[in-house]
Structure formats: C-alpha cells, structure tokens
mmCIF file of C-alpha atoms in Angstrom:
data_model
loop_
_atom_site.group_PDB
_atom_site.id
_atom_site.type_symbol
_atom_site.label_atom_id
_atom_site.label_comp_id
_atom_site.label_asym_id
_atom_site.label_seq_id
_atom_site.Cartn_x
_atom_site.Cartn_y
_atom_site.Cartn_z
ATOM 1 C CA MET A 1 45.425 74.723 13.302
ATOM 2 C CA LYS A 2 42.901 73.378 10.514
ATOM 3 C CA LEU A 3 40.711 75.018 8.366
ATOM 4 C CA HIS A 4 37.553 73.859 9.821
ATOM 5 C CA ALA A 5 34.894 75.215 6.980
ATOM 6 C CA VAL A 6 35.205 77.174 3.585
ATOM 7 C CA CYS A 7 31.820 79.058 3.142
ATOM 8 C CA ILE A 8 30.843 80.921 0.157
ATOM 9 C CA GLY A 9 27.399 82.637 -0.489
ATOM 10 C CA GLN A 10 25.062 83.740 -2.974
ATOM 11 C CA ALA A 11 23.306 87.162 -3.559
ATOM 12 C CA GLU A 12 20.191 86.984 -1.450
ATOM 13 C CA LYS A 13 17.388 89.400 -0.238
ATOM 14 C CA LEU A 14 17.472 89.815 3.658
ATOM 15 C CA PRO A 15 13.873 89.604 4.861
ATOM 16 C CA GLY A 16 12.091 93.018 4.637
ATOM 17 C CA LYS A 17 14.941 94.604 2.797
ATOM 18 C CA SER A 18 15.157 95.644 -1.059
ATOM 19 C CA TYR A 19 18.624 95.044 -1.602
ATOM 20 C CA LYS A 20 20.785 91.924 -2.269
ATOM 21 C CA THR A 21 23.955 90.599 0.094
ATOM 22 C CA GLY A 22 26.289 88.029 -0.031
ATOM 23 C CA ILE A 23 26.125 87.641 3.814
ATOM 24 C CA PHE A 24 24.520 84.332 3.656
ATOM 25 C CA LYS A 25 27.089 81.765 3.399
ATOM 26 C CA ILE A 26 27.292 78.010 3.719
ATOM 27 C CA PRO A 27 30.170 75.485 3.956
ATOM 28 C CA VAL A 28 31.103 73.897 0.710
ATOM 29 C CA THR A 29 32.904 70.760 0.248
ATOM 30 C CA GLY A 30 35.766 70.296 -2.342
ATOM 31 C CA SER A 31 38.690 72.343 -3.487
ATOM 32 C CA VAL A 32 37.853 76.093 -3.873
ATOM 33 C CA LEU A 33 40.234 78.777 -5.576
ATOM 34 C CA ILE A 34 41.270 82.084 -3.728
ATOM 35 C CA ASP A 35 42.425 84.951 -5.791
ATOM 36 C CA ALA A 36 43.394 88.530 -4.986
ATOM 37 C CA GLU A 37 39.749 89.523 -4.808
ATOM 38 C CA GLY A 38 38.876 86.678 -2.439
ATOM 39 C CA ILE A 39 37.229 82.990 -3.104
ATOM 40 C CA VAL A 40 36.166 82.716 -6.666
ATOM 41 C CA GLY A 41 32.384 82.502 -6.991
ATOM 42 C CA ASP A 42 31.486 84.203 -3.639
ATOM 43 C CA ALA A 43 29.024 87.045 -4.008
ATOM 44 C CA ILE A 44 29.995 90.467 -2.905
ATOM 45 C CA CYS A 45 27.248 92.818 -3.479
ATOM 46 C CA ASN A 46 28.422 96.323 -2.220
ATOM 47 C CA ARG A 47 31.799 96.814 -3.057
ATOM 48 C CA LYS A 48 31.872 100.124 -1.596
ATOM 49 C CA HIS A 49 32.096 98.598 1.884
ATOM 50 C CA HIS A 50 32.666 94.859 1.277
ATOM 51 C CA GLY A 51 35.289 93.057 -0.670
ATOM 52 C CA GLY A 52 38.534 94.529 -2.054
ATOM 53 C CA VAL A 53 42.044 93.905 -1.837
ATOM 54 C CA ASP A 54 42.457 94.463 1.785
ATOM 55 C CA GLN A 55 39.295 92.755 2.945
ATOM 56 C CA ALA A 56 39.331 89.820 0.237
ATOM 57 C CA ILE A 57 38.756 87.187 2.855
ATOM 58 C CA TYR A 58 37.132 87.343 6.159
ATOM 59 C CA ILE A 59 38.178 84.557 8.862
ATOM 60 C CA GLU A 60 36.601 83.753 12.217
ATOM 61 C CA GLY A 61 38.155 81.379 14.500
ATOM 62 C CA LEU A 62 36.276 78.134 15.552
ATOM 63 C CA GLU A 63 36.691 78.883 19.226
ATOM 64 C CA THR A 64 35.345 82.219 18.926
ATOM 65 C CA LEU A 65 32.181 80.783 17.096
ATOM 66 C CA ALA A 66 31.902 78.293 20.208
ATOM 67 C CA TRP A 67 31.944 81.122 22.541
ATOM 68 C CA TRP A 68 29.051 83.091 20.392
ATOM 69 C CA GLY A 69 27.349 79.714 20.716
ATOM 70 C CA GLU A 70 27.423 79.863 24.244
ATOM 71 C CA THR A 71 26.520 83.518 24.826
ATOM 72 C CA LEU A 72 23.679 83.278 22.439
ATOM 73 C CA GLU A 73 22.519 79.781 23.763
ATOM 74 C CA LYS A 74 22.196 78.458 20.154
ATOM 75 C CA PRO A 75 24.295 77.130 17.713
ATOM 76 C CA VAL A 76 26.538 79.489 15.356
ATOM 77 C CA ASP A 77 27.015 77.261 12.510
ATOM 78 C CA PRO A 78 30.236 78.047 9.909
ATOM 79 C CA GLY A 79 29.054 81.024 7.655
ATOM 80 C CA THR A 80 26.457 82.674 10.048
ATOM 81 C CA PHE A 81 28.592 85.864 10.497
ATOM 82 C CA GLY A 82 29.036 85.910 6.683
ATOM 83 C CA GLU A 83 32.804 84.569 7.136
ATOM 84 C CA ASN A 84 34.800 82.880 4.328
ATOM 85 C CA LEU A 85 37.032 80.683 6.599
ATOM 86 C CA VAL A 86 36.776 79.124 9.982
ATOM 87 C CA ILE A 87 39.949 78.050 11.248
ATOM 88 C CA ALA A 88 40.118 75.584 14.310
ATOM 89 C CA GLY A 89 42.502 76.470 16.981
ATOM 90 C CA LEU A 90 42.147 80.415 16.251
ATOM 91 C CA ASP A 91 40.848 82.750 19.089
ATOM 92 C CA ASN A 92 40.346 86.066 17.181
ATOM 93 C CA ARG A 93 41.481 87.717 20.284
ATOM 94 C CA GLY A 94 44.984 87.112 19.801
ATOM 95 C CA VAL A 95 45.410 87.959 16.103
ATOM 96 C CA ASN A 96 47.285 91.133 15.198
ATOM 97 C CA ILE A 97 47.531 93.326 12.161
ATOM 98 C CA GLY A 98 50.279 91.565 9.766
ATOM 99 C CA ASP A 99 49.906 88.129 11.105
ATOM 100 C CA ARG A 100 49.887 85.679 8.427
ATOM 101 C CA PHE A 101 47.946 82.477 7.796
ATOM 102 C CA THR A 102 49.093 79.640 5.190
ATOM 103 C CA ILE A 103 47.091 77.192 3.989
ATOM 104 C CA GLY A 104 49.005 75.175 1.258
ATOM 105 C CA GLU A 105 49.955 77.855 -1.665
ATOM 106 C CA VAL A 106 47.744 80.474 -0.038
ATOM 107 C CA VAL A 107 48.860 83.130 2.073
ATOM 108 C CA LEU A 108 46.749 85.479 3.913
ATOM 109 C CA GLU A 109 47.645 88.517 5.923
ATOM 110 C CA ALA A 110 45.488 90.340 8.503
ATOM 111 C CA THR A 111 44.450 93.835 7.707
ATOM 112 C CA SER A 112 41.751 94.955 10.135
ATOM 113 C CA ALA A 113 38.584 93.686 12.116
ATOM 114 C CA ARG A 114 35.191 93.198 10.761
ATOM 115 C CA ILE A 115 33.004 96.074 11.957
ATOM 116 C CA PRO A 116 29.507 95.174 12.384
ATOM 117 C CA CYS A 117 26.770 97.029 9.954
ATOM 118 C CA ALA A 118 23.286 97.174 9.574
ATOM 119 C CA THR A 119 23.142 94.236 7.122
ATOM 120 C CA PHE A 120 25.085 92.203 9.612
ATOM 121 C CA THR A 121 22.372 93.266 12.448
ATOM 122 C CA ALA A 122 19.574 92.183 10.239
ATOM 123 C CA ARG A 123 21.216 89.068 9.105
ATOM 124 C CA MET A 124 21.258 88.042 13.111
ATOM 125 C CA GLN A 125 17.791 89.399 13.427
ATOM 126 C CA ASP A 126 18.769 91.288 16.522
ATOM 127 C CA PRO A 127 18.629 95.066 16.537
ATOM 128 C CA THR A 128 21.229 94.954 19.307
ATOM 129 C CA PHE A 129 23.420 92.497 17.797
ATOM 130 C CA ALA A 130 26.241 95.182 16.419
ATOM 131 C CA ARG A 131 26.436 96.791 19.667
ATOM 132 C CA ARG A 132 26.905 93.362 21.147
ATOM 133 C CA TYR A 133 29.260 92.336 18.680
ATOM 134 C CA THR A 134 31.468 95.411 19.700
ATOM 135 C CA LYS A 135 31.295 94.862 23.131
ATOM 136 C CA ALA A 136 32.306 91.315 22.586
ATOM 137 C CA ALA A 137 35.758 92.711 21.485
ATOM 138 C CA ARG A 138 36.360 89.418 19.689
ATOM 139 C CA PRO A 139 36.104 90.851 16.053
ATOM 140 C CA GLY A 140 36.467 88.486 12.758
ATOM 141 C CA ILE A 141 39.444 89.007 11.002
ATOM 142 C CA TYR A 142 39.898 90.701 7.376
ATOM 143 C CA CYS A 143 42.836 89.482 5.150
ATOM 144 C CA ARG A 144 44.853 90.536 2.002
ATOM 145 C CA VAL A 145 45.947 87.735 -0.103
ATOM 146 C CA ILE A 146 49.536 87.618 -0.412
ATOM 147 C CA SER A 147 49.430 84.529 -2.762
ATOM 148 C CA GLY A 148 46.516 82.374 -3.949
ATOM 149 C CA GLY A 149 45.754 79.161 -4.814
ATOM 150 C CA ALA A 150 43.355 76.425 -3.818
ATOM 151 C CA VAL A 151 42.154 75.403 -0.359
ATOM 152 C CA THR A 152 39.982 72.585 0.964
ATOM 153 C CA ALA A 153 38.243 72.275 4.315
ATOM 154 C CA SER A 154 40.386 70.079 6.767
ATOM 155 C CA ASP A 155 43.938 71.738 5.070
ATOM 156 C CA THR A 156 46.433 72.522 7.823
ATOM 157 C CA VAL A 157 46.765 76.239 8.528
ATOM 158 C CA SER A 158 50.336 77.414 9.652
ATOM 159 C CA TYR A 159 50.245 80.771 11.822
ATOM 160 C CA ASP A 160 52.992 83.469 11.493
ATOM 161 C CA PRO A 161 52.961 86.269 14.013
ATOM 162 C CA PHE A 162 53.926 89.671 12.641
ATOM 163 C CA GLU A 163 57.441 90.625 13.781
ATOM 164 C CA GLY A 164 57.000 94.430 13.593
ATOM 165 C CA SER A 165 54.703 96.979 15.293
ATOM 166 C CA LYS A 166 51.902 95.307 17.192
ATOM 167 C CA VAL A 167 48.199 96.346 16.518
ATOM 168 C CA SER A 168 45.668 93.925 17.520
ATOM 169 C CA VAL A 169 42.691 93.131 15.602
ATOM 170 C CA PRO A 170 40.206 93.903 18.280
ATOM 171 C CA GLU A 171 41.841 97.364 18.768
ATOM 172 C CA THR A 172 41.426 98.417 15.172
ATOM 173 C CA MET A 173 37.531 97.782 15.998
ATOM 174 C CA ALA A 174 37.696 99.532 19.519
ATOM 175 C CA THR A 175 39.397 102.652 17.647
ATOM 176 C CA PHE A 176 37.225 102.639 14.461
ATOM 177 C CA GLY A 177 36.133 106.138 13.605
ATOM 178 C CA LYS A 178 38.171 107.622 16.588
ATOM 179 C CA ARG A 179 41.104 109.998 16.180
ATOM 180 C CA LEU A 180 44.155 108.428 17.620
ATOM 181 C CA SER A 181 46.774 109.759 19.591
ATOM 182 C CA GLU A 182 50.058 110.559 17.562
ATOM 183 C CA GLU A 183 51.912 107.625 19.367
ATOM 184 C CA THR A 184 49.174 105.190 18.708
ATOM 185 C CA ARG A 185 48.608 106.432 15.084
ATOM 186 C CA GLN A 186 52.666 105.881 14.294
ATOM 187 C CA ARG A 187 52.131 102.313 15.744
ATOM 188 C CA PHE A 188 49.288 101.712 13.678
ATOM 189 C CA LEU A 189 50.888 103.102 10.413
ATOM 190 C CA ALA A 190 54.013 100.807 11.031
ATOM 191 C CA ALA A 191 51.877 97.891 10.735
ATOM 192 C CA PRO A 192 50.177 96.492 7.437
ATOM 193 C CA ILE A 193 46.854 98.057 8.088
ATOM 194 C CA HIS A 194 44.035 98.064 5.710
ATOM 195 C CA TYR A 195 44.503 100.753 3.025
ATOM 196 C CA LYS A 196 41.496 102.951 3.875
ATOM 197 C CA LEU A 197 42.567 102.864 7.527
ATOM 198 C CA ARG A 198 45.846 104.079 6.332
ATOM 199 C CA ARG A 199 44.670 106.541 4.171
ATOM 200 C CA GLU A 200 42.462 108.114 6.872
ATOM 201 C CA LEU A 201 45.455 108.081 9.451
ATOM 202 C CA GLU A 202 47.877 110.037 7.018
ATOM 203 C CA SER A 203 45.107 112.715 6.751
ATOM 204 C CA TYR A 204 46.004 114.098 10.059
#
C-alpha cells in the first residue's frame, strides 16, 4: 500500500450555515507531523463530536473513493469526505477494529467507522447523502495514534491485521445506536474499539 494523499483543512463556514467546520480538506505536499491528536495544523472545530484520541486520524481507501466516483458519476478527489489520509490499495470494507497502518514511524490503529452527520451531508450538497453513505457500507476509518511522527504522500504503508476478536469497521456503522446481543457485545468489547463505544457497551 502507498500513502496516496495527506489532506489538511482550515476552519471554514459551510454555505448557508453559521458555524465553521474543518471538513474542507485539500491534499498538501511535503512532510506533515502526526501526534496523539491527529495532524498538526488540521482544523477540528467541534470537538464534542470530532477529533479526540480515538478518532485522531480519518482514513479513506483510494479504491473506496474510486467506487464513490463511479457511483456519483463525478470525481471524488482526496479530502472530499473530510479525510486526513488516502491510502492506495485499501478497500474500506476489509478493515477490522484493531488493524494497524504503519507509515514510517507512525502507527495508526482502527477504532471505529466514520458516521455520516449533518455537516457531511451539507458538504456534499445532497440531503440524502448520509443515508446513501450508510447504505453503501463502505465507511471511512477512524484511528488512534499509537506512535506519532512525520508522513509524506507516496510513503509506503504497511498493513497489520488485528489477531484478536474480529469486528469489521462497516459493522460498527451498521450497529451504531443499536442495542447489541450479549454475544456481539462481548465480541465488540474484546476488540480495541473507540472509547465512547466501549463506554456505551459497558453501560448495559
């Protein structure tokens, strides 16, 4: 796998909205630094729902963006969905919680699916897009930073599957907000899931 693009956003207003968002991301050249909170210099405006240690980096697979381009019948350029990293050779559907991506000194661990929100829908200028994104079952991947460092587009990416309990990233989106069976709940808790989801599942 290769790091196809590194994308950074600045705080901007969505058309017709009063609030600012960091969803408008564009590819950058040169080296960027990743620390525990994500890409240094990347805008995160609503920290209640975005950013944080367990969703510090948002990854999209280049193959997934290509699929969306065909589906939408228009190019989906890196950064369109608000992602930080685009990885060539990656299909989002095959990623499980706990899988790791290593880029030089940087190690990222998958924690959860990207859940479409009102800001994402507004950014895509399609009121049905959140529903379409969910139905497609190809969600972007949120990651925690196991170790930080510098990355540059074209860097080699090593992919290491999690050897423990298997919970696919698409499954975390499909079950979002739903009460799980006890068997499924225990399977989720045995994986290194996002701390918010862990807290929710431990509450019942």
